[in-house]
């Protein structure tokens, strides 16, 4: 890494860091910075990439990116990172139906925008091509409405926010995209008032504020998977960016989830029916914010009260570190990237001959990168994190007293057992009885994922299509 | 909404009694579990947990000579006291010694050394003091005068590690025991994540390190909370020196320490959870890890041609304080060949880090 004394911003002499990280986006800029070092001193600032336009600045300072790129190069650099993540991880194939999870925030707004642009280009190519051989992937938008969990009753600000989301999605066509407005209580059983009740009951049973917040995140993923399976989506796109992933690395460490951490921070998470992909994995929150600002991308703020939890403590901590050194978030994610991922951290092999050969080949190449990954056998039914086999708790109580709620509880990871599940057995019974059916089904269905991955292994040698042969 | 750990069940129907013995009145809330217990039960549970750690991890063997790294601070004083106690109570059969390092910090180390000398008398454990001045020819005061207040902790830490090993060799001990507590190890795990040091991340939660080297070291306090160690020292009225090192305010570790203090307030068990996560991390086999060799100059354990202490020392002796600080690829491979580094100072600024040869 080039180090040009005062012009170098890698911060290697700042704190005696043994391994200071290069600045985000430095890969493109590093090769140019040598020739630009003279221009830093003079008044002639040019975009480090195209060297034609002037770099843009944000009033009040934009941190690391300020004054280096012109608006166009900045945008194309960011889109480039997105596209690179999508292609090198075989995230979106032509036959896929992609569900973009939209929270209203800047990261998911950019994810939605970039996916739309990708789809738009694909559509134009399709329209222009003669043989129409490559189909265009479909895109839908999911908005999981968590107001039942945060707000006491119907709220005008929330209604307005939902209307804003609807009009935003309408503007993103052609190609047209369906919006799935999904109230989170819909994953519970019963009619709508039952559902709201059950959700409130189950949330109130969690006394730990951080546990409650994390529990809601697990429910959110359940909701997304439900939307995906009911509407035929084959991928779920999350707008998780480097900054969010860095916070997750710290929070997983702090909650004793060091074993399962690598599962959540890769580009692809195929534990789920509809694999979850993170195309903004290499983009910083600051960059995404800046893009929304530059391009006037509308974001929607939800009227939820911020909670004081371990997660919020970690967000402020990481923000503080990032201020002190703009490469910190990237370093955290890169360090955690050196932990062994799991076998499900890649798109499962595509054996469908309808899928173009190029796509299948690309998927094979990306999956080879994950050689040596761990195959896990069991998952926590609450958070779906892989469990260390040797630590899977032996149920040492007599068979008769093993109620379903007890079995559920003992098969959860220690972190969920501490921060989510109620300690008192009676409270636990009550909690268990109100859990959404998909969660409960996970504990008893065993490991559908493992059956699938086992089958994948022997697929080529199976003669019969169904498994129902005796 | 503030969280609390699982609320301890009060015994005696609302009457305040120690959670453990149900006899005496509680004198304190245990930082690790928030249980309300009496002094005697606190001593018992604190000592018993350490005994269990020693036994389960097989830290010591009967007949071994153990050097206790003693700085005069609360951790090492309590360590000396507790190890002494447990050695007698459970018949570990160990020969215990106190080993102290004099870094040459006026107003800090000279005072804490007085404490260690008193500990020698109070606990009846023979003491050996090794000094930076004798080993390296430099005191920390002199080093700070040269390099300023940034990166001084790097020098001190590297030098101290070697100093302890040299002292241990002089005392002919089989093992070193240091007072690193749960908070320290949790901070180190976080620090290594923040700084991208995957190699250290994989080693830092081990309770015993350096087993393949001359002097293994262990950390009996690995699961003991700093607050509990302070509480133990306070209630037992142990003699220790409680001031922060005067050169430490700028250390990067401070970030991690502040964060962990805030975390402990919300969820006390998080400290142990961090250590657990650190133990459960699996490093991808494709990651390049440093190989262990020996230093060409002094024969000490090293992953580069020269050990860090030799690199830093060379930098001090040549008036190049930045040597060995920050990115220094290529520094070890083009080691100290030229006799006139000063003639190159003009061109240093324009050269890439990795190509600087000295």
JSON list of N, CA and C in Angstrom, two decimals, chain A residues 303-333:
[
{"chain": "A", "resi": 303, "resn": "UNK", "atom": "N", "xyz": [-41.78, 6.37, 12.53]},
{"chain": "A", "resi": 303, "resn": "UNK", "atom": "CA", "xyz": [-41.96, 7.06, 13.82]},
{"chain": "A", "resi": 303, "resn": "UNK", "atom": "C", "xyz": [-41.76, 6.16, 15.04]},
{"chain": "A", "resi": 304, "resn": "UNK", "atom": "N", "xyz": [-40.62, 5.40, 15.05]},
{"chain": "A", "resi": 304, "resn": "UNK", "atom": "CA", "xyz": [-40.38, 4.52, 16.20]},
{"chain": "A", "resi": 304, "resn": "UNK", "atom": "C", "xyz": [-39.47, 5.22, 17.19]},
{"chain": "A", "resi": 305, "resn": "UNK", "atom": "N", "xyz": [-39.69, 4.98, 18.47]},
{"chain": "A", "resi": 305, "resn": "UNK", "atom": "CA", "xyz": [-38.83, 5.53, 19.51]},
{"chain": "A", "resi": 305, "resn": "UNK", "atom": "C", "xyz": [-37.54, 4.71, 19.56]},
{"chain": "A", "resi": 306, "resn": "UNK", "atom": "N", "xyz": [-36.38, 5.37, 19.62]},
{"chain": "A", "resi": 306, "resn": "UNK", "atom": "CA", "xyz": [-35.14, 4.58, 19.74]},
{"chain": "A", "resi": 306, "resn": "UNK", "atom": "C", "xyz": [-35.06, 3.96, 21.15]},
{"chain": "A", "resi": 307, "resn": "UNK", "atom": "N", "xyz": [-34.62, 2.71, 21.19]},
{"chain": "A", "resi": 307, "resn": "UNK", "atom": "CA", "xyz": [-34.51, 2.02, 22.47]},
{"chain": "A", "resi": 307, "resn": "UNK", "atom": "C", "xyz": [-33.08, 2.06, 22.95]},
{"chain": "A", "resi": 308, "resn": "UNK", "atom": "N", "xyz": [-32.89, 2.02, 24.26]},
{"chain": "A", "resi": 308, "resn": "UNK", "atom": "CA", "xyz": [-31.54, 1.98, 24.80]},
{"chain": "A", "resi": 308, "resn": "UNK", "atom": "C", "xyz": [-31.16, 0.53, 25.04]},
{"chain": "A", "resi": 309, "resn": "UNK", "atom": "N", "xyz": [-30.43, -0.03, 24.09]},
{"chain": "A", "resi": 309, "resn": "UNK", "atom": "CA", "xyz": [-30.09, -1.44, 24.18]},
{"chain": "A", "resi": 309, "resn": "UNK", "atom": "C", "xyz": [-28.60, -1.61, 23.93]},
{"chain": "A", "resi": 310, "resn": "UNK", "atom": "N", "xyz": [-28.13, -2.83, 24.06]},
{"chain": "A", "resi": 310, "resn": "UNK", "atom": "CA", "xyz": [-26.74, -3.12, 23.74]},
{"chain": "A", "resi": 310, "resn": "UNK", "atom": "C", "xyz": [-26.47, -2.77, 22.28]},
{"chain": "A", "resi": 311, "resn": "UNK", "atom": "N", "xyz": [-27.47, -3.03, 21.41]},
{"chain": "A", "resi": 311, "resn": "UNK", "atom": "CA", "xyz": [-27.28, -2.74, 19.99]},
{"chain": "A", "resi": 311, "resn": "UNK", "atom": "C", "xyz": [-27.04, -1.26, 19.75]},
{"chain": "A", "resi": 312, "resn": "UNK", "atom": "N", "xyz": [-27.78, -0.40, 20.46]},
{"chain": "A", "resi": 312, "resn": "UNK", "atom": "CA", "xyz": [-27.59, 1.03, 20.26]},
{"chain": "A", "resi": 312, "resn": "UNK", "atom": "C", "xyz": [-26.25, 1.48, 20.84]},
{"chain": "A", "resi": 313, "resn": "UNK", "atom": "N", "xyz": [-25.83, 0.85, 21.94]},
{"chain": "A", "resi": 313, "resn": "UNK", "atom": "CA", "xyz": [-24.53, 1.17, 22.52]},
{"chain": "A", "resi": 313, "resn": "UNK", "atom": "C", "xyz": [-23.43, 0.85, 21.52]},
{"chain": "A", "resi": 314, "resn": "UNK", "atom": "N", "xyz": [-23.58, -0.30, 20.87]},
{"chain": "A", "resi": 314, "resn": "UNK", "atom": "CA", "xyz": [-22.58, -0.72, 19.89]},
{"chain": "A", "resi": 314, "resn": "UNK", "atom": "C", "xyz": [-22.58, 0.22, 18.68]},
{"chain": "A", "resi": 315, "resn": "UNK", "atom": "N", "xyz": [-23.76, 0.64, 18.22]},
{"chain": "A", "resi": 315, "resn": "UNK", "atom": "CA", "xyz": [-23.81, 1.58, 17.09]},
{"chain": "A", "resi": 315, "resn": "UNK", "atom": "C", "xyz": [-23.05, 2.85, 17.40]},
{"chain": "A", "resi": 316, "resn": "UNK", "atom": "N", "xyz": [-23.25, 3.37, 18.60]},
{"chain": "A", "resi": 316, "resn": "UNK", "atom": "CA", "xyz": [-22.53, 4.61, 18.95]},
{"chain": "A", "resi": 316, "resn": "UNK", "atom": "C", "xyz": [-21.04, 4.35, 19.06]},
{"chain": "A", "resi": 317, "resn": "UNK", "atom": "N", "xyz": [-20.67, 3.18, 19.59]},
{"chain": "A", "resi": 317, "resn": "UNK", "atom": "CA", "xyz": [-19.26, 2.84, 19.74]},
{"chain": "A", "resi": 317, "resn": "UNK", "atom": "C", "xyz": [-18.58, 2.77, 18.37]},
{"chain": "A", "resi": 318, "resn": "UNK", "atom": "N", "xyz": [-19.23, 2.06, 17.44]},
{"chain": "A", "resi": 318, "resn": "UNK", "atom": "CA", "xyz": [-18.64, 1.92, 16.10]},
{"chain": "A", "resi": 318, "resn": "UNK", "atom": "C", "xyz": [-18.58, 3.27, 15.39]},
{"chain": "A", "resi": 319, "resn": "UNK", "atom": "N", "xyz": [-19.62, 4.08, 15.59]},
{"chain": "A", "resi": 319, "resn": "UNK", "atom": "CA", "xyz": [-19.61, 5.42, 14.97]},
{"chain": "A", "resi": 319, "resn": "UNK", "atom": "C", "xyz": [-18.44, 6.24, 15.51]},
{"chain": "A", "resi": 320, "resn": "UNK", "atom": "N", "xyz": [-18.19, 6.11, 16.81]},
{"chain": "A", "resi": 320, "resn": "UNK", "atom": "CA", "xyz": [-17.07, 6.83, 17.43]},
{"chain": "A", "resi": 320, "resn": "UNK", "atom": "C", "xyz": [-15.74, 6.37, 16.84]},
{"chain": "A", "resi": 321, "resn": "UNK", "atom": "N", "xyz": [-15.59, 5.05, 16.69]},
{"chain": "A", "resi": 321, "resn": "UNK", "atom": "CA", "xyz": [-14.35, 4.51, 16.13]},
{"chain": "A", "resi": 321, "resn": "UNK", "atom": "C", "xyz": [-14.17, 4.95, 14.68]},
{"chain": "A", "resi": 322, "resn": "UNK", "atom": "N", "xyz": [-15.28, 4.98, 13.95]},
{"chain": "A", "resi": 322, "resn": "UNK", "atom": "CA", "xyz": [-15.23, 5.34, 12.53]},
{"chain": "A", "resi": 322, "resn": "UNK", "atom": "C", "xyz": [-14.80, 6.79, 12.37]},
{"chain": "A", "resi": 323, "resn": "UNK", "atom": "N", "xyz": [-15.26, 7.61, 13.31]},
{"chain": "A", "resi": 323, "resn": "UNK", "atom": "CA", "xyz": [-14.88, 9.03, 13.28]},
{"chain": "A", "resi": 323, "resn": "UNK", "atom": "C", "xyz": [-13.39, 9.17, 13.49]},
{"chain": "A", "resi": 324, "resn": "UNK", "atom": "N", "xyz": [-12.88, 8.35, 14.40]},
{"chain": "A", "resi": 324, "resn": "UNK", "atom": "CA", "xyz": [-11.47, 8.42, 14.77]},
{"chain": "A", "resi": 324, "resn": "UNK", "atom": "C", "xyz": [-10.60, 7.87, 13.65]},
{"chain": "A", "resi": 325, "resn": "UNK", "atom": "N", "xyz": [-11.12, 6.89, 12.91]},
{"chain": "A", "resi": 325, "resn": "UNK", "atom": "CA", "xyz": [-10.38, 6.32, 11.79]},
{"chain": "A", "resi": 325, "resn": "UNK", "atom": "C", "xyz": [-11.37, 5.79, 10.75]},
{"chain": "A", "resi": 326, "resn": "UNK", "atom": "N", "xyz": [-11.45, 6.44, 9.57]},
{"chain": "A", "resi": 326, "resn": "UNK", "atom": "CA", "xyz": [-12.49, 6.11, 8.59]},
{"chain": "A", "resi": 326, "resn": "UNK", "atom": "C", "xyz": [-12.39, 4.70, 8.00]},
{"chain": "A", "resi": 327, "resn": "UNK", "atom": "N", "xyz": [-11.31, 3.98, 8.30]},
{"chain": "A", "resi": 327, "resn": "UNK", "atom": "CA", "xyz": [-11.24, 2.61, 7.77]},
{"chain": "A", "resi": 327, "resn": "UNK", "atom": "C", "xyz": [-11.69, 1.58, 8.78]},
{"chain": "A", "resi": 328, "resn": "UNK", "atom": "N", "xyz": [-12.12, 2.04, 9.96]},
{"chain": "A", "resi": 328, "resn": "UNK", "atom": "CA", "xyz": [-12.36, 1.09, 11.04]},
{"chain": "A", "resi": 328, "resn": "UNK", "atom": "C", "xyz": [-13.45, 0.07, 10.71]},
{"chain": "A", "resi": 329, "resn": "UNK", "atom": "N", "xyz": [-14.57, 0.55, 10.14]},
{"chain": "A", "resi": 329, "resn": "UNK", "atom": "CA", "xyz": [-15.68, -0.38, 9.83]},
{"chain": "A", "resi": 329, "resn": "UNK", "atom": "C", "xyz": [-15.21, -1.46, 8.86]},
{"chain": "A", "resi": 330, "resn": "UNK", "atom": "N", "xyz": [-14.45, -1.04, 7.83]},
{"chain": "A", "resi": 330, "resn": "UNK", "atom": "CA", "xyz": [-13.95, -2.02, 6.86]},
{"chain": "A", "resi": 330, "resn": "UNK", "atom": "C", "xyz": [-13.02, -3.02, 7.52]},
{"chain": "A", "resi": 331, "resn": "UNK", "atom": "N", "xyz": [-12.18, -2.53, 8.42]},
{"chain": "A", "resi": 331, "resn": "UNK", "atom": "CA", "xyz": [-11.24, -3.43, 9.10]},
{"chain": "A", "resi": 331, "resn": "UNK", "atom": "C", "xyz": [-11.98, -4.47, 9.92]},
{"chain": "A", "resi": 332, "resn": "UNK", "atom": "N", "xyz": [-13.01, -4.02, 10.63]},
{"chain": "A", "resi": 332, "resn": "UNK", "atom": "CA", "xyz": [-13.78, -4.95, 11.46]},
{"chain": "A", "resi": 332, "resn": "UNK", "atom": "C", "xyz": [-14.37, -6.04, 10.58]},
{"chain": "A", "resi": 333, "resn": "UNK", "atom": "N", "xyz": [-14.98, -5.64, 9.46]},
{"chain": "A", "resi": 333, "resn": "UNK", "atom": "CA", "xyz": [-15.62, -6.62, 8.59]},
{"chain": "A", "resi": 333, "resn": "UNK", "atom": "C", "xyz": [-14.59, -7.54, 7.94]}
]
